[in-house]
PDB file of C-alpha atoms in Angstrom:
ATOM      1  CA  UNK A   1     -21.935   1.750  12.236  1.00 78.00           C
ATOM      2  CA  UNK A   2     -18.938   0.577  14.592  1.00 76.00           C
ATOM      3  CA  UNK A   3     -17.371   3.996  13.707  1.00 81.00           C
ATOM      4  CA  UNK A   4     -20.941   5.871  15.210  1.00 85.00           C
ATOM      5  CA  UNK A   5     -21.072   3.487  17.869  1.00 82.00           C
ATOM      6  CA  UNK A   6     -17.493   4.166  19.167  1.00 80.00           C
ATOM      7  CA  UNK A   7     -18.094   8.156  18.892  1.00 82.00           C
ATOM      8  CA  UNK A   8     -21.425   7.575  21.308  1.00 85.00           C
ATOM      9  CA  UNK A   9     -19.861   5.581  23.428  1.00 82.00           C
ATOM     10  CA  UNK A  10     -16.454   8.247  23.808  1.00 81.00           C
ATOM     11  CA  UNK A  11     -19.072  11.307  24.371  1.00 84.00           C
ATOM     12  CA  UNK A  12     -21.611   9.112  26.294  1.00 84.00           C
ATOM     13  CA  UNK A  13     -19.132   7.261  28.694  1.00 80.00           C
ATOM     14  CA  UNK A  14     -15.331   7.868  29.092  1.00 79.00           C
ATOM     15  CA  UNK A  15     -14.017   5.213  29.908  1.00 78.00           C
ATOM     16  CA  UNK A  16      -9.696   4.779  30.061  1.00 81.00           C
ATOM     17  CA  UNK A  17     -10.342   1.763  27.895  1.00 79.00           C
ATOM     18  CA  UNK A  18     -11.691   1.866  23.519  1.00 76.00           C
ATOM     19  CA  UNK A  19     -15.113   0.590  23.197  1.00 78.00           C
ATOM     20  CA  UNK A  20     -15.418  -1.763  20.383  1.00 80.00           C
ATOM     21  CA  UNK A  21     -18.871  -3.069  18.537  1.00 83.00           C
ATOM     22  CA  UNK A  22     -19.412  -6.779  17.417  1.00 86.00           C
ATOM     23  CA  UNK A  23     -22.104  -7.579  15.016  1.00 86.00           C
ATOM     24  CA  UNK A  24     -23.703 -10.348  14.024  1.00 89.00           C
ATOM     25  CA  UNK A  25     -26.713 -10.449  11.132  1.00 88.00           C
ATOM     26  CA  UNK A  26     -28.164 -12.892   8.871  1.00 86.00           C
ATOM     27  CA  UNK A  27     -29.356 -12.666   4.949  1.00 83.00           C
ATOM     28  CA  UNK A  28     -31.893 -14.186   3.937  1.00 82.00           C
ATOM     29  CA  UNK A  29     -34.183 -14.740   0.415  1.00 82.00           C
ATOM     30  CA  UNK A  30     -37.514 -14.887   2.113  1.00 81.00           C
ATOM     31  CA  UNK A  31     -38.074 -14.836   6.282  1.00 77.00           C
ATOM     32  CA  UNK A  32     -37.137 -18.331   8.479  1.00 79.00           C
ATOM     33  CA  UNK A  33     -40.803 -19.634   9.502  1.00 83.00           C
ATOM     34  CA  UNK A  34     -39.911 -19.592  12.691  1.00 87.00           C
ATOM     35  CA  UNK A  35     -37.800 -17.418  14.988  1.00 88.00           C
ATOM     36  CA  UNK A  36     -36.292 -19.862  16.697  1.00 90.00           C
ATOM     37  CA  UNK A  37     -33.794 -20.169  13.392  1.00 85.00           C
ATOM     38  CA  UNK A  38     -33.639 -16.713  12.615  1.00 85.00           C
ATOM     39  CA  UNK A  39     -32.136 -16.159  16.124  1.00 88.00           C
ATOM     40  CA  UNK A  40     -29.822 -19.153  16.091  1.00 88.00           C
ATOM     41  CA  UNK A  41     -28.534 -17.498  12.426  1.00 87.00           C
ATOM     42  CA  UNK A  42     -28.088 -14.434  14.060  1.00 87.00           C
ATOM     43  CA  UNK A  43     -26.510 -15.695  17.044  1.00 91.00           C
ATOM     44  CA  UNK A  44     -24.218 -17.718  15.090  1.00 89.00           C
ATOM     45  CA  UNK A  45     -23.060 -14.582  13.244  1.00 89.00           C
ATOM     46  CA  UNK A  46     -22.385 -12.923  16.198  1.00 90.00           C
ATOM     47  CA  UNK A  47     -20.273 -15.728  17.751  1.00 90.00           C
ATOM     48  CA  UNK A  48     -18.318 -15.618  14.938  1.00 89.00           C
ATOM     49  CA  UNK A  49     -17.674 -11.833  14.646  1.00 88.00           C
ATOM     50  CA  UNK A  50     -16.272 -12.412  18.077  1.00 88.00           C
ATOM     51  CA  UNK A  51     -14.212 -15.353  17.283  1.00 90.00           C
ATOM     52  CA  UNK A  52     -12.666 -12.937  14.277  1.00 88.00           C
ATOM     53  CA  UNK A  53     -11.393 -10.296  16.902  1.00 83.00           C
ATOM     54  CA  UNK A  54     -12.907  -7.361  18.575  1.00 79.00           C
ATOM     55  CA  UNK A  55     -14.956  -4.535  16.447  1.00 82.00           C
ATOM     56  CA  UNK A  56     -16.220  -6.958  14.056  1.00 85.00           C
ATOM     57  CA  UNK A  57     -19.305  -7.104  11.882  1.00 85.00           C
ATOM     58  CA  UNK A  58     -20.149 -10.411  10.745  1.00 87.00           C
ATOM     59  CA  UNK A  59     -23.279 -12.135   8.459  1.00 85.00           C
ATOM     60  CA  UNK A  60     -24.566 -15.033   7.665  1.00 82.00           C
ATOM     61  CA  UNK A  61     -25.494 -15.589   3.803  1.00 79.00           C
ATOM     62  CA  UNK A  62     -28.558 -16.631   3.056  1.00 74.00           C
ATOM     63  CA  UNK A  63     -28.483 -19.791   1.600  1.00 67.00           C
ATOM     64  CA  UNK A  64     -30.717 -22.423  -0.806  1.00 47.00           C
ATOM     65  CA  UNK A  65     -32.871 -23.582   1.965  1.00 56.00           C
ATOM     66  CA  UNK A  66     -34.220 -19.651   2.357  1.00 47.00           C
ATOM     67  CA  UNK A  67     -35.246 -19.436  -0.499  1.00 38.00           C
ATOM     68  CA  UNK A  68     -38.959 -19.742  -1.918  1.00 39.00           C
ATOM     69  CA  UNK A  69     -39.925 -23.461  -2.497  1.00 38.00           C
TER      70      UNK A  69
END
């Protein structure tokens, strides 16, 4: 994916400067019941591809509270 992304973005806009891609997902057993969490999961996966250094894809694992009661 970063490796598509950074061929786009060479072809699609020069720039003097290498375009990186951070990523942030989230696994999960069975869907959050409410968005609100499955965007903070995300978001948190993001923050932390970032905090590991540019052109980073990071997830969250899904863990025991995802998974059917």
């Amino acid at each position: 994916m970063r490796r598509t992304f950074a061929q786009v973005a060479r072809e699609g806009f020069p720039t003097p400067d290498a375009v990186s891609l951070s990523v942030g997902g989230t696994l999960f057993e069975e869907a959050p019941t409410d968005l609100a969490t499955l965007i903070a999961r995300g978001d948190a996966a993001l923050y932390d591809s970032k905090r590991a250094g540019r052109n980073r894809m990071m997830m969250t694992p899904a863990t025991p509270d995802d998974a059917p009661a």
